[in-house]
Coordinates of C-alpha atoms and ligand atoms in Angstrom, one line a residue:
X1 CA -7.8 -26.8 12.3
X2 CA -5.7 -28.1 9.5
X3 CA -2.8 -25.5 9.2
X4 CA -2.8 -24.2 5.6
X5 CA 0.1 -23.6 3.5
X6 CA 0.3 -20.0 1.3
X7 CA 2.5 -18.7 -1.3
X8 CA 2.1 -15.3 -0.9
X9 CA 4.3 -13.3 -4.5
X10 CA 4.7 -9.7 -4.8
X11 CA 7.1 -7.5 -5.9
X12 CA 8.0 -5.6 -2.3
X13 CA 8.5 -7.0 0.9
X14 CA 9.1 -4.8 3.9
X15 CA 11.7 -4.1 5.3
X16 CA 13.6 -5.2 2.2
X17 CA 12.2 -3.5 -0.9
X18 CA 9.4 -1.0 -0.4
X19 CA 8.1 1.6 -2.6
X20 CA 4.9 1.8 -1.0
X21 CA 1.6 0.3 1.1
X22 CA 2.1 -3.1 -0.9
X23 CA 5.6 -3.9 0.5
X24 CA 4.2 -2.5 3.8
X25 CA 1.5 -5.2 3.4
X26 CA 3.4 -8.0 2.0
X27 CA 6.1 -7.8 4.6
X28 CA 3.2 -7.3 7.6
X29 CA 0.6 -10.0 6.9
X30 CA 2.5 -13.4 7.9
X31 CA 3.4 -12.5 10.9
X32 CA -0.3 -12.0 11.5
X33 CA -1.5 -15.0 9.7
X34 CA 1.2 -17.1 11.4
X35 CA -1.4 -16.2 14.4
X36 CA -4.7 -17.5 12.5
X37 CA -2.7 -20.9 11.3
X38 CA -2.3 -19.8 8.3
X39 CA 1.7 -20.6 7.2
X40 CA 3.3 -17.8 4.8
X41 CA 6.0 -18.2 2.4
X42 CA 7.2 -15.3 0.6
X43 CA 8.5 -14.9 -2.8
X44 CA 10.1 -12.2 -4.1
X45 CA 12.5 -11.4 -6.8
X46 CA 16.0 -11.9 -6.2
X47 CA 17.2 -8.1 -6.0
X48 CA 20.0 -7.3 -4.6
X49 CA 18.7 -6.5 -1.2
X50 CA 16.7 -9.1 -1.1
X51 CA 19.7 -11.8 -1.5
X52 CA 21.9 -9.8 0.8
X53 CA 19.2 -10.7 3.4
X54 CA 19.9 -14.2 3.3
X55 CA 23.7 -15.2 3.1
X56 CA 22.9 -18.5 3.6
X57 CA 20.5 -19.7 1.5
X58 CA 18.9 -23.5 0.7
X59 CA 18.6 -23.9 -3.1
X60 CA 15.4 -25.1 -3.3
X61 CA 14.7 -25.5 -7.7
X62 CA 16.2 -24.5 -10.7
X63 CA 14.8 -22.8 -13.6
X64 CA 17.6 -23.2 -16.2
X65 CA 15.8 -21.3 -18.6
X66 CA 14.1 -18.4 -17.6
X67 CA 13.6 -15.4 -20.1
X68 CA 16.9 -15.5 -21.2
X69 CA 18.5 -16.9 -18.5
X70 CA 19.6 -19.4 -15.5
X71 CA 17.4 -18.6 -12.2
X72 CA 17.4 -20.5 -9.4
X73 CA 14.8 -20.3 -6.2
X74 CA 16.4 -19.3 -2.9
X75 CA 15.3 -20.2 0.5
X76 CA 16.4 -18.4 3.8
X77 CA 14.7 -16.8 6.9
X78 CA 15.0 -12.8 6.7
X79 CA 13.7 -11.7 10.9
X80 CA 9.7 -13.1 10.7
X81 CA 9.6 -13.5 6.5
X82 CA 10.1 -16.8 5.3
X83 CA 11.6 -16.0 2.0
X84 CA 11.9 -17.5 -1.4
X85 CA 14.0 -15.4 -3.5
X86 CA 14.1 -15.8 -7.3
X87 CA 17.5 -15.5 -8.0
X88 CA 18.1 -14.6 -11.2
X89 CA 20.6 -12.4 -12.0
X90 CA 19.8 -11.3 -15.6
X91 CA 16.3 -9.9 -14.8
X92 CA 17.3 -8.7 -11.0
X93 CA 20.9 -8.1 -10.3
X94 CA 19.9 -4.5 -10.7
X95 CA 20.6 -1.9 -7.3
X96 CA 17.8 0.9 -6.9
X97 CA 14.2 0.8 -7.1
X98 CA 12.5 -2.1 -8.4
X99 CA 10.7 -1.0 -11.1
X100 CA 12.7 1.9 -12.3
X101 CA 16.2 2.5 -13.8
X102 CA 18.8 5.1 -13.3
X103 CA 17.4 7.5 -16.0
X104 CA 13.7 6.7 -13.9
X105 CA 12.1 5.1 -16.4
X106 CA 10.6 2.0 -16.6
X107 CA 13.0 -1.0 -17.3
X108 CA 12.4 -1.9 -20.8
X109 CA 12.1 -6.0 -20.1
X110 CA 9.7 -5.3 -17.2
X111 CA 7.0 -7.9 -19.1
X112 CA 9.7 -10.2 -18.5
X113 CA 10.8 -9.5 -14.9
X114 CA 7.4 -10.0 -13.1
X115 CA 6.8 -12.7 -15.5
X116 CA 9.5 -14.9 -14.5
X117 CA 8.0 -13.9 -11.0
X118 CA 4.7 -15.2 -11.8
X119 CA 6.6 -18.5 -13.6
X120 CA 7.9 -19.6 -10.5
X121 CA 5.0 -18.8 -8.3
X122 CA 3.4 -21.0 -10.6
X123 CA 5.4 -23.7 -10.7
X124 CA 5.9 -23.6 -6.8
X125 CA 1.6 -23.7 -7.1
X126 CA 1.8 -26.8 -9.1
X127 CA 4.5 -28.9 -6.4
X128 CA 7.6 -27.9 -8.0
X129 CA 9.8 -28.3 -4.5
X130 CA 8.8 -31.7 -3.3
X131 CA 8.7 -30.4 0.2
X132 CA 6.0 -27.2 -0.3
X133 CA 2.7 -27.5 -1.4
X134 CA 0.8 -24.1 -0.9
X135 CA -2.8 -24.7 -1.0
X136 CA -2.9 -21.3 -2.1
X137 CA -1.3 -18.9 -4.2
X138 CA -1.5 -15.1 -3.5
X139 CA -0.8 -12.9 -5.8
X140 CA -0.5 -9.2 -5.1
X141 CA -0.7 -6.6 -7.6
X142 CA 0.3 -6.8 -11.4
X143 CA 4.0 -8.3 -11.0
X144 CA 1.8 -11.2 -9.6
X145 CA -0.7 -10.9 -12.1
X146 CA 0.4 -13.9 -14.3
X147 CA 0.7 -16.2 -11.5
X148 CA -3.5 -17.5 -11.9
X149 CA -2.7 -17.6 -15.7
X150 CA -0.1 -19.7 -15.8
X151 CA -1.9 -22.3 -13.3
X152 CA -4.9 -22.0 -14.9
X153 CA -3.7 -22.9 -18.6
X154 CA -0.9 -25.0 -16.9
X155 CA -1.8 -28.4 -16.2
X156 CA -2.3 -31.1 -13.5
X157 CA -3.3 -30.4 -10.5
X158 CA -2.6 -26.9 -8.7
X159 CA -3.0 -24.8 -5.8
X160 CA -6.3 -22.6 -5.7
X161 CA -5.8 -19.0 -6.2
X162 CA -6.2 -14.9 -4.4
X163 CA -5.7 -12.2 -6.6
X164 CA -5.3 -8.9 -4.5
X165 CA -5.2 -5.3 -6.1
X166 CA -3.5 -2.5 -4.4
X167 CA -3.8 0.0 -6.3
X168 CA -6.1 -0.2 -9.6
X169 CA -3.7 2.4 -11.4
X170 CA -0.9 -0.1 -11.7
X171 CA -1.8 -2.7 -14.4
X172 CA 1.1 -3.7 -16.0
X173 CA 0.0 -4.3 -19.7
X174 CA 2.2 -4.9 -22.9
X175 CA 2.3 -6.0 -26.5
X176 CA 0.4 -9.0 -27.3
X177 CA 3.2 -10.2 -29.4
X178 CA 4.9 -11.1 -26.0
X179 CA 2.5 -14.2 -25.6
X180 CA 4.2 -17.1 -27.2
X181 CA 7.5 -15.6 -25.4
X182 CA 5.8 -15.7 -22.1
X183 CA 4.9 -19.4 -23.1
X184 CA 0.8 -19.0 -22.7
X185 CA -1.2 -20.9 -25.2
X186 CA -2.6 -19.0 -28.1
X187 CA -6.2 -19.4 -26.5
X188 CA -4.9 -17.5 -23.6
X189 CA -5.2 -14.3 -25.6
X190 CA -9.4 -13.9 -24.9
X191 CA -11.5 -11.8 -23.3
X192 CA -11.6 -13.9 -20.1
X193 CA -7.8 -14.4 -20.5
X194 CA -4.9 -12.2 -20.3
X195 CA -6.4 -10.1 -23.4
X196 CA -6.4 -6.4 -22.9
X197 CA -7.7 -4.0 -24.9
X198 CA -5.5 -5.7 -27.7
X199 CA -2.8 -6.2 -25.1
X200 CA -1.9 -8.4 -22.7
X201 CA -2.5 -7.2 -19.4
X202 CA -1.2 -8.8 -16.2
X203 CA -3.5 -7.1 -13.6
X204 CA -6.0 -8.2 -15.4
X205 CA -5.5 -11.7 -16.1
X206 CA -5.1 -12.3 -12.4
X207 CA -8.5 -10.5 -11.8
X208 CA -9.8 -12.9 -14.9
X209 CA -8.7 -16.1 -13.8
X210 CA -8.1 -16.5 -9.7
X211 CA -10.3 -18.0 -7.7
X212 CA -11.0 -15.1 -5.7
X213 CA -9.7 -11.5 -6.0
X214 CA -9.8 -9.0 -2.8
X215 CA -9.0 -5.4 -2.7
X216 CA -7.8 -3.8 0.5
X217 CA -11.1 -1.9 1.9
X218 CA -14.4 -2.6 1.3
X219 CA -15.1 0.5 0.1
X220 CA -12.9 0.3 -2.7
X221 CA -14.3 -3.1 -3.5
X222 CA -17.3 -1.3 -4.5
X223 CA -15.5 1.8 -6.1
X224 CA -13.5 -0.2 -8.5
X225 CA -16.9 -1.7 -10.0
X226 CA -18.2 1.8 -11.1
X227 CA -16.9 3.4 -14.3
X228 CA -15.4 6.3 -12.2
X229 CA -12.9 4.4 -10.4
X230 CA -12.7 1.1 -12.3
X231 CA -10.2 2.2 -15.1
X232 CA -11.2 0.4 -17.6
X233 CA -11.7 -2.6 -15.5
X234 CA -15.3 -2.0 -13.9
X235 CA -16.7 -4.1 -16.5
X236 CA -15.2 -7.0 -15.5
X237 CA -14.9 -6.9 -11.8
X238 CA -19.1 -6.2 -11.9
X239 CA -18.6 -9.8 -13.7
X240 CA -16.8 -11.3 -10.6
X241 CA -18.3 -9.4 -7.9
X242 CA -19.3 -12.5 -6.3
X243 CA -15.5 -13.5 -5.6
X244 CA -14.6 -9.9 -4.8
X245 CA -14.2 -8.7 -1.2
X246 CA -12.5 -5.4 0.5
X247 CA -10.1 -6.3 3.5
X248 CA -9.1 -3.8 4.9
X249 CA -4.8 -3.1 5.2
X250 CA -3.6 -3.1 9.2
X251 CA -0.4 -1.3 9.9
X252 CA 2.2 -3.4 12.1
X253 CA 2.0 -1.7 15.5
X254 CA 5.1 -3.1 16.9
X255 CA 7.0 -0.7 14.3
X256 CA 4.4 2.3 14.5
X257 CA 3.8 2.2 18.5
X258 CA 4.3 5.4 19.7
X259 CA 5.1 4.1 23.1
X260 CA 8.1 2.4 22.1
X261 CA 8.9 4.1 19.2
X262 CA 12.9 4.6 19.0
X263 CA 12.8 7.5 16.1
X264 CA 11.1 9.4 18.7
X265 CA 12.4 11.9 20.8
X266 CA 9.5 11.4 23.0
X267 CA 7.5 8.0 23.7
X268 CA 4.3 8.9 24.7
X269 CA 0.8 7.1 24.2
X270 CA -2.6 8.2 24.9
X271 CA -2.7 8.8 28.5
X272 CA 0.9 10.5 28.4
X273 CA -0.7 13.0 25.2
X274 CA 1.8 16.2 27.0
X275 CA 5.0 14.5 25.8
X276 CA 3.9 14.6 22.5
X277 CA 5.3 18.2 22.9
X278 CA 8.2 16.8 22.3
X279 CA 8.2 15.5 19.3
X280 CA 6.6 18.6 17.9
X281 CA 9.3 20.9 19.0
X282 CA 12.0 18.3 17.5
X283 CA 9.7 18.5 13.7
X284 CA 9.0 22.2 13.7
X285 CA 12.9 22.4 14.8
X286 CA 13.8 19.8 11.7
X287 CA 11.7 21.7 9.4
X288 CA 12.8 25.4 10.5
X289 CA 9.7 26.1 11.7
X290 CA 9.1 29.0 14.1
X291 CA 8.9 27.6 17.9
X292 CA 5.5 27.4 18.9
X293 CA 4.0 25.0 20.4
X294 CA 0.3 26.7 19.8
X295 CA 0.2 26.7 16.4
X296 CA -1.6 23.9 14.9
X297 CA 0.7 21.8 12.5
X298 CA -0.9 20.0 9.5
X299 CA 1.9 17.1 8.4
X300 CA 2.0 15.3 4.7
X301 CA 3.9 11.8 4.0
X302 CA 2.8 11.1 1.0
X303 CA 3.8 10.3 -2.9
X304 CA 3.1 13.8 -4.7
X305 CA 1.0 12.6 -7.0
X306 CA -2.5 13.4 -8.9
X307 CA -3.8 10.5 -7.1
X308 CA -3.3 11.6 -3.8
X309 CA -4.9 15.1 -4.4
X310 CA -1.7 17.2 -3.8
X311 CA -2.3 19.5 -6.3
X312 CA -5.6 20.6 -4.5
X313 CA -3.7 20.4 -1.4
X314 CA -1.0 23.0 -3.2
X315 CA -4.2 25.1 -4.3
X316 CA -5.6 25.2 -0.8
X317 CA -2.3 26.7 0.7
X318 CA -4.6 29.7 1.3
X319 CA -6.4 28.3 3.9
X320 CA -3.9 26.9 6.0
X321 CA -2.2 30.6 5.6
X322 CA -5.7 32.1 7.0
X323 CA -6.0 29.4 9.7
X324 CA -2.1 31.0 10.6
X325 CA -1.3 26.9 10.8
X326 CA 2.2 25.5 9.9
X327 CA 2.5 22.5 7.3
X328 CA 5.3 20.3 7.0
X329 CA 5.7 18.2 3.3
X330 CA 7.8 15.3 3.5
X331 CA 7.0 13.3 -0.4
X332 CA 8.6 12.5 -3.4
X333 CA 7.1 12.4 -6.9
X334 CA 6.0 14.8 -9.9
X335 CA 8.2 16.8 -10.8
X336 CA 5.9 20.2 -10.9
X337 CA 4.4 19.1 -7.8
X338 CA 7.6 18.5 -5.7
X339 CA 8.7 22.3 -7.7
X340 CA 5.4 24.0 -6.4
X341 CA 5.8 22.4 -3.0
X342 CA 9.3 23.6 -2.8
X343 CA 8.5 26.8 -3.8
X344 CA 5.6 27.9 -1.7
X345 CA 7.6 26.8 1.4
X346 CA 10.2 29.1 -0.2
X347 CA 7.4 32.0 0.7
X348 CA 6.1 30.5 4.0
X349 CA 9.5 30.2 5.8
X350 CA 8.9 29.2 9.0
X351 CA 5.5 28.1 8.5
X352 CA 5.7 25.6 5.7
X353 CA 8.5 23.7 5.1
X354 CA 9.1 21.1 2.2
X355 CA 11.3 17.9 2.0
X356 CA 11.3 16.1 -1.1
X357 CA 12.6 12.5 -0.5
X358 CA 11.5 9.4 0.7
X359 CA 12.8 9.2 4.9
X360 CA 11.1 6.0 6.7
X361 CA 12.6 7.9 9.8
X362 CA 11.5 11.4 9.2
X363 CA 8.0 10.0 8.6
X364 CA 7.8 8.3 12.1
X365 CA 8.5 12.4 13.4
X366 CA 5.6 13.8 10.7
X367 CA 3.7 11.2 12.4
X368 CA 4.3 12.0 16.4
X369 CA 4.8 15.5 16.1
X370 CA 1.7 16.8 13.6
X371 CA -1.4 17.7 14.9
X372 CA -3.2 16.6 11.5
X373 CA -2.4 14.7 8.9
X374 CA -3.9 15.7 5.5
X375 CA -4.7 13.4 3.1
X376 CA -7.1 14.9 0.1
X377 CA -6.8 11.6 -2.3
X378 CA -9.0 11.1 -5.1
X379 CA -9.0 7.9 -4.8
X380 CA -7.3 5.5 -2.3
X381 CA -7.6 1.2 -2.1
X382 CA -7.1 1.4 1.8
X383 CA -4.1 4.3 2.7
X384 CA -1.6 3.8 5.1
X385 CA -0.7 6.8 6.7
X386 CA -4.1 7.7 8.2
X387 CA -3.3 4.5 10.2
X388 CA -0.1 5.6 11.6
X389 CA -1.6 9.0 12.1
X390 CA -4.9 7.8 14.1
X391 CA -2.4 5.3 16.2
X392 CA 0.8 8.7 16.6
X393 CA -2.7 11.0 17.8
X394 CA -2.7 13.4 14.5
X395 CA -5.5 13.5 13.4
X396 CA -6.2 12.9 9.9
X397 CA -8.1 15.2 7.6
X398 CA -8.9 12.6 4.8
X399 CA -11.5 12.7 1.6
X400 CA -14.2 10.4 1.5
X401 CA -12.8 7.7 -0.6
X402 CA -12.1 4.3 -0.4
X403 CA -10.1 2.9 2.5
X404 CA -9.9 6.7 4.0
X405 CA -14.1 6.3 4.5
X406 CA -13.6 3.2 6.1
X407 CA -10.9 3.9 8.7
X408 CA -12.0 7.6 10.0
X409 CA -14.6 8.5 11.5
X410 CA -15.7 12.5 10.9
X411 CA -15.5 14.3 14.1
X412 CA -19.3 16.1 13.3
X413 CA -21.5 18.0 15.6
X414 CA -23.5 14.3 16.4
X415 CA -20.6 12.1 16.3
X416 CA -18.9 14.2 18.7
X417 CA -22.5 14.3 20.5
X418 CA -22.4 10.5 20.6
X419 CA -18.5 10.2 22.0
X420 CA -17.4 9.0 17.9
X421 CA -15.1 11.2 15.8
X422 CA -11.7 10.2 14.9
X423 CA -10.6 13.1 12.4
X424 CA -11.9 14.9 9.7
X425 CA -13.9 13.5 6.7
X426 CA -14.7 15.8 3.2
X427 CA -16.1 15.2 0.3
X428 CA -16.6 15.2 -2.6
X429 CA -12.3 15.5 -3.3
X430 CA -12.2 19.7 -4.7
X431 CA -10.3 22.5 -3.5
X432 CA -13.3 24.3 -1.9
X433 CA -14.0 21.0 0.3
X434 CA -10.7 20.5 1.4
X435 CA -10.5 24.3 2.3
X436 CA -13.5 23.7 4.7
X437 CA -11.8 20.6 6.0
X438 CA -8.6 22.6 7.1
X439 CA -10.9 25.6 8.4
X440 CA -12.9 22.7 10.3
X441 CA -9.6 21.2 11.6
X442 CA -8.5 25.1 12.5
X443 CA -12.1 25.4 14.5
X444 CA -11.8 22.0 15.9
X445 CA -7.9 23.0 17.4
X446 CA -9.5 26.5 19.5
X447 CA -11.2 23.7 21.4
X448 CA -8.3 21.6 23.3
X449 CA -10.4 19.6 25.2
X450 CA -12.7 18.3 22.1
X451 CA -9.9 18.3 20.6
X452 CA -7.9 16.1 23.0
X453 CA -11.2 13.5 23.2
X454 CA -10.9 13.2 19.5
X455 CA -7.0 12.7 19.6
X456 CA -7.8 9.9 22.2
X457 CA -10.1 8.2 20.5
X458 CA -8.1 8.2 17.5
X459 CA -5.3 6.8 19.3
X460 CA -7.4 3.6 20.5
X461 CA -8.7 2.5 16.9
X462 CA -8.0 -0.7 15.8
X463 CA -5.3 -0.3 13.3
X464 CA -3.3 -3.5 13.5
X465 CA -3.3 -6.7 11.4
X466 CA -4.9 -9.2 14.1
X467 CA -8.6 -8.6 12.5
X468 CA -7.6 -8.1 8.5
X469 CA -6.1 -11.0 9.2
X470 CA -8.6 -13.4 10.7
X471 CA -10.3 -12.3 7.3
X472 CA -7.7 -13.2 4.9
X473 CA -7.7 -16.8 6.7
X474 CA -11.5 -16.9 6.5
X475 CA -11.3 -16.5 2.9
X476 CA -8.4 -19.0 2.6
X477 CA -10.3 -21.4 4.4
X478 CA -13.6 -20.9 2.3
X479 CA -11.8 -21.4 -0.8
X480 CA -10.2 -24.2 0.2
X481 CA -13.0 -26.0 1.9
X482 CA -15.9 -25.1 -1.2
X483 CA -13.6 -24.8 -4.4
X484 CA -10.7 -27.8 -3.7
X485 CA -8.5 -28.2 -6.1
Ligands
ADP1 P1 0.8 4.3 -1.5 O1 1.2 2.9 -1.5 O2 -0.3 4.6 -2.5 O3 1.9 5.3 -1.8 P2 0.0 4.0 1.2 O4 -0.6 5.0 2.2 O5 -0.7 2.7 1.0 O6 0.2 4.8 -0.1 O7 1.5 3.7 1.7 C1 2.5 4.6 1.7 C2 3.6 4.1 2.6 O8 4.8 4.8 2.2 C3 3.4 4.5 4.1 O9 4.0 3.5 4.9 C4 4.0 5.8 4.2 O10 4.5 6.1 5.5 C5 5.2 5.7 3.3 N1 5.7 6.9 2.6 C6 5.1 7.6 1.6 N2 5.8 8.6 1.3 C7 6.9 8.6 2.1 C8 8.0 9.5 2.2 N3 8.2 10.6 1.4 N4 8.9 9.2 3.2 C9 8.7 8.1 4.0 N5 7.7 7.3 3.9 C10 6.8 7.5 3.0

């Protein structure tokens, strides 16, 4: 098979800039597609930790003039990525989070950032550097967004085009009077162009204008065509449902594999389930928990947002008191939220314990020493953590909603009957539900050896990139083969 060539552009890339599941993803997948022959390049914006990553860079085009200033596209190796930085040190010389400055707010010439970013990916889609010519062009999320747009009312020849969402929420939209600035054609500012609402939107011109668009489960790919979950987008992506897919997100097990695990201060894998102990005594010591190794834990990595339901999770407190269970809380995010976390571990001490931050090596602990993770989203596009949970043996306690209802399997009275059962599965997303979730988990705990069957079977589900994979290169291959360029 003729190896094909990608530009995959986002905004994150693991290990080097991540806020969330997208950098996880971005940084994962070409490694795994490298497997399917599917050849990933990955650009990025220059940040700062981004170009310390590659000290020696090839300078592979120059964009003189780029919003304001000179930028320049860097090549380099960074471990398995095979990076092209957009150096540009007027929109990216900027330490910290990617998005946000020192005060936490948005940076005010964010339009322009991810725009440049979608410039160059463009330009790179059209041949700019003689010796790469991506078939494709992947765009992830909204920094990407402009990337179709600018191929489609670009001209010549191009490469075809993958629009993936993440997360809906995120859309990126601002002031229309930005067009001419951005350097789209007037006609560009329609209802099937980068016309929002009377803005421009970035998300949404990638969902209007690439070839194909994917979310990352297939759940989700339905839930963002209904009213409830499409935010404000439904309309249109019922209009393109026949380029829409769900693939689902993998996690990479070479960094979450318990057995080898060096945050750990216990490997252990499913046939070795008593050194788990281990690791529980280390997170109930780290949290200033009490001791025991009988109580059943419940763990939370997660953002402290609306989105991921930790507001009901704060309102069901009560039931994890009643079930006498201990909760750790390692998140960042709302203020009030990260306040009433804080607080009611302030009246649980040494059963609940809270840690607002964001600790990649703390997680890996939450992970191997829990004995359920809860995650009560409203919504979620796939969810990473209930991977990492299923493959560290904690079970997750998840709501029925997007890529949570695809990855776990409720551990009911016939799915236990018939050997299946991977955690525990509520819906719809309330307080009351999730209260009978954690008294189900509580029920499910007095029996160790169920219990134990389900932690197994949780541990051998397929959660790594080798089958999402196989499906992104399907889809590559499809497009490329019926929609040439
Ligand atoms: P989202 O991208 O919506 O926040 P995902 O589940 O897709 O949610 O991805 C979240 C990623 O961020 C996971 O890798 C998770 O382990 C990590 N994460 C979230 N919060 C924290 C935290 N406070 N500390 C460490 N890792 C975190």
């Amino acid at each position: 098979m003729k190896p094909l060539a990608v530009l995959s552009v986002a905004s994150e890339v693991f290990p080097l800039v991540k806020t969330g599941g997208l950098g996880d993803v971005v940084g994962a997948l070409p490694a795994a597609l490298a497997h399917e022959g599917v050849a990933v390049r990955t650009l990025v914006p220059g940040y700062p930790a981004v170009l310390a990553a590659i000290p020696h860079p090839d300078v592979v085009y120059a964009l003189p003039r780029l919003f304001g200033g000179a930028a320049r596209l860097l090549a380099g190796r960074a471990g398995e990525l095979d990076l092209l930085a957009l150096d540009a040190p007027h929109l990216y010389g900027r330490p910290g989070n990617p998005y946000l400055g020192p005060d936490g707010r948005e940076w005010p010439d964010n339009a322009l950032r991810f725009a440049a970013l979608a410039r160059a990916a463009a330009e790179l889609g059209r041949g700019a550097v003689p010796a790469f010519h991506p078939d494709i062009v992947h765009a992830h999320d909204w920094q990407a967004g402009l990337a179709p747009a600018f191929l489609h009312y670009g001209t010549g020849p191009h490469a075809r085009t993958v629009m993936t969402v993440h997360n809906l929420a995120f859309q990126g939209q601002f002031p229309h009077e930005l067009l001419a600035k951005l350097g789209l054609p007037t006609r560009a500012f329609a209802v099937d162009g980068v016309e929002y609402y009377g803005s421009i939107g970035y998300l949404k011109a990638g969902l209007a204008l690439a070839d194909r668009i994917t979310t990352v489960s297939p759940t989700y790919a339905g839930e963002i065509r209904t009213p409830e979950l499409g935010m404000g987008l439904d309309g249109l992506l019922r209009t393109r449902a026949p380029v829409l897919s769900g693939i689902l997100n993998g996690i990479d097990d070479s960094v979450w594999n318990p057995a080898t695990d060096p945050l750990l201060p216990a490997a252990f894998d499913a046939r070795q389930l008593p050194r788990r102990g281990a690791n529980k005594s280390a997170l109930q010591a780290r949290f200033g928990l009490a001791p025991d190794p009988g109580a059943l834990l419940f763990g939370v990595v997660s953002r402290l947002t609306w989105q991921k339901g930790m507001d009901l999770l704060h309102e069901a407190l009560p039931a994890i008191d009643r079930a006498h269970a201990q909760l750790v809380v390692l998140g960042a995010g709302d203020k009030p939220l990260e306040h009433a976390f804080t607080a009611a571990a302030a009246h649980r001490r040494g059963r609940m314990a809270t840690l607002i931050g964001y600790d990649e090596a703390l997680a890996h602990l939450v992970q191997a020493g829990s004995d359920a993770l809860l995650l009560p989203s409203r919504f979620e596009p796939c969810g990473l953590t209930q991977l990492c949970a299923l493959r560290y043996g904690s079970l997750p306690v998840v709501a029925r909603v997007g890529g949570l209802a695809d990855t776990v399997i409720d551990a009911n009275e016939m799915a236990l009957a018939a050997s299946a059962g991977t955690g525990i599965v509520f819906s719809p997303v309330s307080r009351e539900t999730l209260e009978i979730a954690i008294d189900r988990t509580a029920a499910l705990w007095k029996t160790p050896v169920v219990w134990r069957r389900v932690q197994v079977r949780a541990m051998s589900t397929d959660v790594g990139w080798t089958r999402p994979a196989k499906r992104y290169a399907a889809l590559y291959r499809d497009l490329v083969a019926h929609d040439p360029a």
